[in-house]
Amino acid sequence: GNSVTQMEGPVTLSEEAFLTINCTYTATGYPSLFWYVQYPGEGLQLLLKATKADDKGSNKGFEATYRKETTSFHLEKGSVQVSDSAVYFCALSQGSGGGADGLTFGKGTHLIIQP
Amino acid sequence: EAQVTQNPRYLITVTGKKLTVTCSQNMNHEYMSWYRQDPGLGLRQIYYSMNVEVTDKGDVPEGYKVSRKEKRNFPLILESPSPNQTSLYFCASRYRLASIGANEQFFGPGTRLTVL
């Protein structure tokens, strides 16, 4: 079956530091890949996505590149802010539109940014 | 505003007392789903629905029921809640499209359930 593995943290960084959160996946075929963010007390929001190999998703200064050869979708940001403190989830979907096609999530990475 | 709403946001109940968590979306999405979020386990799918009157089990369906009588609503029912169902629950929806990439799910704000 499908699975997603990501570093769980917490990851603590100083403001303006460089961020990398690793995500690797196991899936058949060509899944779509997502990063969701959950701010304290809120639901999940889509941060970025990529639907095919070598695609780069980007949003709010965050980037992730779909690497099929390494089955990875690492999240990066060049300079984090305190407001980026949240839990980040890597997820995949088979993208067929049919069947269950639910999201398979990693366990989430708690990111803490200190001023 | 396009959104998924859930009610209640917080609920404390006792073992065995039936409860329903409502979920509603205003985006005309065919697909709706329920997840539970537990520390160290991430989010796991409970049930999903591809359209009205079409529901199916996800990864962790035991102890839950759902119904889909209307396109916009997808309530989660716990007939006899137990303490191991204490969790944070999320409802989500999306369009049912065949094209890859059109499968972004929109999430509700969550319902924190405690079963004593």
GROMACS .gro file of C-alpha atoms in nm:
model
  231
    1GLY     CA    1   0.000   0.000   0.000
    2ASN     CA    2   0.088   0.366  -0.011
    3SER     CA    3   0.290   0.526   0.264
    4VAL     CA    4   0.454   0.859   0.345
    5THR     CA    5   0.750   0.905   0.577
    6GLN     CA    6   0.855   1.241   0.714
    7MET     CA    7   1.069   1.365   1.000
    8GLU     CA    8   0.845   1.414   1.304
    9GLY     CA    9   1.029   1.675   1.502
   10PRO     CA   10   0.974   1.900   1.673
   11VAL     CA   11   1.207   2.097   1.455
   12THR     CA   12   1.321   2.418   1.622
   13LEU     CA   13   1.486   2.693   1.420
   14SER     CA   14   1.573   3.056   1.463
   15GLU     CA   15   1.401   3.320   1.256
   16GLU     CA   16   1.556   3.364   0.908
   17ALA     CA   17   1.712   3.016   0.914
   18PHE     CA   18   1.690   2.780   0.616
   19LEU     CA   19   1.427   2.509   0.646
   20THR     CA   20   1.420   2.158   0.505
   21ILE     CA   21   1.159   1.900   0.603
   22ASN     CA   22   1.223   1.565   0.440
   23CYS     CA   23   0.945   1.357   0.291
   24THR     CA   24   0.971   1.026   0.109
   25TYR     CA   25   0.692   0.811  -0.023
   26THR     CA   26   0.601   0.464  -0.139
   27ALA     CA   27   0.331   0.430  -0.401
   28THR     CA   28   0.250   0.257  -0.724
   29GLY     CA   29   0.226   0.451  -1.044
   30TYR     CA   30   0.243   0.828  -1.045
   31PRO     CA   31   0.084   0.982  -0.738
   32SER     CA   32   0.017   1.349  -0.679
   33LEU     CA   33   0.211   1.494  -0.385
   34PHE     CA   34   0.103   1.759  -0.139
   35TRP     CA   35   0.221   1.959   0.157
   36TYR     CA   36  -0.049   2.066   0.400
   37VAL     CA   37   0.001   2.305   0.692
   38GLN     CA   38  -0.193   2.310   1.019
   39TYR     CA   39  -0.167   2.625   1.229
   40PRO     CA   40  -0.252   2.598   1.599
   41GLY     CA   41  -0.621   2.535   1.653
   42GLU     CA   42  -0.703   2.525   1.284
   43GLY     CA   43  -0.774   2.272   1.013
   44LEU     CA   44  -0.538   2.169   0.736
   45GLN     CA   45  -0.464   2.406   0.451
   46LEU     CA   46  -0.303   2.310   0.125
   47LEU     CA   47   0.041   2.470   0.107
   48LEU     CA   48   0.160   2.340  -0.229
   49LYS     CA   49   0.134   2.044  -0.460
   50ALA     CA   50   0.300   1.871  -0.756
   51THR     CA   51   0.133   1.628  -0.990
   52LYS     CA   52   0.415   1.481  -1.198
   53ALA     CA   53   0.785   1.410  -1.183
   54ASP     CA   54   1.014   1.715  -1.172
   55ASP     CA   55   0.723   1.949  -1.102
   56LYS     CA   56   0.801   2.215  -0.843
   57GLY     CA   57   0.523   2.335  -0.618
   58SER     CA   58   0.566   2.672  -0.451
   59ASN     CA   59   0.367   2.902  -0.224
   60LYS     CA   60   0.442   3.163   0.046
   61GLY     CA   61   0.817   3.117  -0.004
   62PHE     CA   62   0.798   2.739   0.039
   63GLU     CA   63   0.906   2.504  -0.238
   64ALA     CA   64   0.907   2.129  -0.299
   65THR     CA   65   1.017   1.933  -0.605
   66TYR     CA   66   0.867   1.599  -0.706
   67ARG     CA   67   1.165   1.363  -0.739
   68LYS     CA   68   1.052   1.031  -0.876
   69GLU     CA   69   1.403   0.881  -0.884
   70THR     CA   70   1.440   0.927  -0.509
   71THR     CA   71   1.063   0.911  -0.431
   72SER     CA   72   1.093   1.234  -0.237
   73PHE     CA   73   0.913   1.565  -0.198
   74HIS     CA   74   1.120   1.766   0.049
   75LEU     CA   75   0.983   2.099   0.170
   76GLU     CA   76   1.220   2.397   0.175
   77LYS     CA   77   1.212   2.763   0.264
   78GLY     CA   78   1.503   3.001   0.246
   79SER     CA   79   1.421   3.222   0.545
   80VAL     CA   80   1.159   3.116   0.798
   81GLN     CA   81   0.950   3.349   1.011
   82VAL     CA   82   0.786   3.306   1.349
   83SER     CA   83   0.451   3.293   1.170
   84ASP     CA   84   0.563   2.972   0.994
   85SER     CA   85   0.538   2.783   1.324
   86ALA     CA   86   0.289   2.505   1.255
   87VAL     CA   87   0.258   2.133   1.185
   88TYR     CA   88   0.341   2.033   0.827
   89PHE     CA   89   0.203   1.720   0.664
   90CYS     CA   90   0.332   1.555   0.352
   91ALA     CA   91   0.065   1.357   0.165
   92LEU     CA   92   0.002   1.169  -0.154
   93SER     CA   93  -0.294   1.072  -0.367
   94GLN     CA   94  -0.308   0.832  -0.654
   95GLY     CA   95  -0.496   1.098  -0.846
   96SER     CA   96  -0.708   0.868  -1.053
   97GLY     CA   97  -1.027   1.041  -0.944
   98GLY     CA   98  -1.190   0.708  -0.888
   99GLY     CA   99  -1.199   0.456  -0.608
  100ALA     CA  100  -1.104   0.571  -0.263
  101ASP     CA  101  -0.839   0.814  -0.378
  102GLY     CA  102  -0.809   0.948  -0.029
  103LEU     CA  103  -0.497   1.121   0.091
  104THR     CA  104  -0.225   0.916   0.259
  105PHE     CA  105  -0.053   1.137   0.516
  106GLY     CA  106   0.279   1.135   0.688
  107LYS     CA  107   0.273   1.172   1.066
  108GLY     CA  108   0.339   1.545   1.054
  109THR     CA  109   0.638   1.761   1.146
  110HIS     CA  110   0.598   2.018   1.420
  111LEU     CA  111   0.799   2.328   1.328
  112ILE     CA  112   0.884   2.587   1.594
  113ILE     CA  113   1.045   2.914   1.489
  114GLN     CA  114   1.204   3.121   1.764
  115PRO     CA  115   1.255   3.498   1.734
  116GLU     CA  116  -1.691   3.193   0.085
  117ALA     CA  117  -1.603   2.837  -0.013
  118GLN     CA  118  -1.570   2.629   0.300
  119VAL     CA  119  -1.620   2.307   0.488
  120THR     CA  120  -1.791   2.347   0.824
  121GLN     CA  121  -1.808   2.105   1.114
  122ASN     CA  122  -2.014   2.104   1.431
  123PRO     CA  123  -1.954   2.088   1.714
  124ARG     CA  124  -1.594   2.208   1.734
  125TYR     CA  125  -1.549   2.058   2.079
  126LEU     CA  126  -1.739   1.775   2.246
  127ILE     CA  127  -1.696   1.589   2.571
  128THR     CA  128  -1.917   1.286   2.617
  129VAL     CA  129  -1.937   0.957   2.803
  130THR     CA  130  -1.891   0.599   2.686
  131GLY     CA  131  -2.193   0.460   2.505
  132LYS     CA  132  -2.381   0.785   2.445
  133LYS     CA  133  -2.458   0.814   2.074
  134LEU     CA  134  -2.334   1.127   1.901
  135THR     CA  135  -2.323   1.284   1.557
  136VAL     CA  136  -2.067   1.523   1.417
  137THR     CA  137  -2.201   1.720   1.122
  138CYS     CA  138  -2.007   1.823   0.814
  139SER     CA  139  -2.126   2.050   0.538
  140GLN     CA  140  -1.960   2.193   0.226
  141ASN     CA  141  -2.076   2.466  -0.009
  142MET     CA  142  -1.854   2.388  -0.308
  143ASN     CA  143  -2.081   2.129  -0.475
  144HIS     CA  144  -1.812   1.863  -0.424
  145GLU     CA  145  -1.902   1.504  -0.499
  146TYR     CA  146  -1.635   1.349  -0.279
  147MET     CA  147  -1.637   1.383   0.100
  148SER     CA  148  -1.428   1.212   0.361
  149TRP     CA  149  -1.368   1.183   0.735
  150TYR     CA  150  -1.023   1.160   0.897
  151ARG     CA  151  -0.906   1.126   1.252
  152GLN     CA  152  -0.581   1.278   1.373
  153ASP     CA  153  -0.388   1.119   1.659
  154PRO     CA  154  -0.044   1.207   1.797
  155GLY     CA  155   0.229   1.008   1.630
  156LEU     CA  156  -0.013   0.860   1.377
  157GLY     CA  157  -0.094   1.156   1.155
  158LEU     CA  158  -0.431   1.156   0.978
  159ARG     CA  159  -0.611   0.836   0.892
  160GLN     CA  160  -0.920   0.804   0.676
  161ILE     CA  161  -1.235   0.671   0.845
  162TYR     CA  162  -1.498   0.674   0.569
  163TYR     CA  163  -1.545   0.841   0.237
  164SER     CA  164  -1.826   0.907  -0.005
  165MET     CA  165  -1.796   0.939  -0.381
  166ASN     CA  166  -2.146   1.085  -0.418
  167VAL     CA  167  -2.497   1.085  -0.271
  168GLU     CA  168  -2.590   0.745  -0.129
  169VAL     CA  169  -2.240   0.609  -0.207
  170THR     CA  170  -2.015   0.550   0.094
  171ASP     CA  171  -1.725   0.319   0.166
  172LYS     CA  172  -1.480   0.233   0.441
  173GLY     CA  173  -1.144   0.396   0.476
  174ASP     CA  174  -0.852   0.267   0.681
  175VAL     CA  175  -1.006   0.285   1.030
  176PRO     CA  176  -1.388   0.248   1.002
  177GLU     CA  177  -1.457   0.039   1.312
  178GLY     CA  178  -1.698   0.206   1.553
  179TYR     CA  179  -1.817   0.468   1.304
  180LYS     CA  180  -2.106   0.514   1.063
  181VAL     CA  181  -2.173   0.773   0.797
  182SER     CA  182  -2.456   0.869   0.568
  183ARG     CA  183  -2.479   1.076   0.250
  184LYS     CA  184  -2.839   1.169   0.184
  185GLU     CA  185  -2.755   1.510   0.042
  186LYS     CA  186  -2.458   1.621  -0.160
  187ARG     CA  187  -2.351   1.895   0.080
  188ASN     CA  188  -2.375   1.698   0.408
  189PHE     CA  189  -2.174   1.402   0.538
  190PRO     CA  190  -2.237   1.337   0.909
  191LEU     CA  191  -2.017   1.108   1.117
  192ILE     CA  192  -2.206   0.893   1.366
  193LEU     CA  193  -2.067   0.719   1.671
  194GLU     CA  194  -2.338   0.480   1.788
  195SER     CA  195  -2.158   0.379   2.108
  196PRO     CA  196  -1.848   0.591   2.161
  197SER     CA  197  -1.553   0.448   2.350
  198PRO     CA  198  -1.246   0.620   2.500
  199ASN     CA  199  -1.025   0.501   2.211
  200GLN     CA  200  -1.230   0.726   1.984
  201THR     CA  201  -1.103   1.031   2.166
  202SER     CA  202  -0.938   1.219   1.881
  203LEU     CA  203  -0.939   1.521   1.653
  204TYR     CA  204  -1.170   1.467   1.357
  205PHE     CA  205  -1.156   1.638   1.020
  206CYS     CA  206  -1.404   1.640   0.738
  207ALA     CA  207  -1.279   1.705   0.386
  208SER     CA  208  -1.424   1.741   0.038
  209ARG     CA  209  -1.315   1.769  -0.322
  210TYR     CA  210  -1.446   1.740  -0.676
  211ARG     CA  211  -1.461   1.396  -0.827
  212LEU     CA  212  -1.262   1.446  -1.145
  213ALA     CA  213  -1.069   1.197  -1.353
  214SER     CA  214  -0.780   1.431  -1.432
  215ILE     CA  215  -0.469   1.409  -1.222
  216GLY     CA  216  -0.407   1.717  -1.014
  217ALA     CA  217  -0.769   1.801  -0.966
  218ASN     CA  218  -0.779   1.614  -0.640
  219GLU     CA  219  -0.701   1.881  -0.383
  220GLN     CA  220  -0.903   1.825  -0.069
  221PHE     CA  221  -1.047   2.108   0.139
  222PHE     CA  222  -1.060   2.051   0.513
  223GLY     CA  223  -1.296   2.163   0.784
  224PRO     CA  224  -1.166   2.324   1.106
  225GLY     CA  225  -1.180   2.002   1.307
  226THR     CA  226  -1.385   1.859   1.594
  227ARG     CA  227  -1.205   1.769   1.913
  228LEU     CA  228  -1.387   1.477   2.075
  229THR     CA  229  -1.323   1.343   2.424
  230VAL     CA  230  -1.494   1.024   2.535
  231LEU     CA  231  -1.479   0.963   2.910
   0.00000   0.00000   0.00000
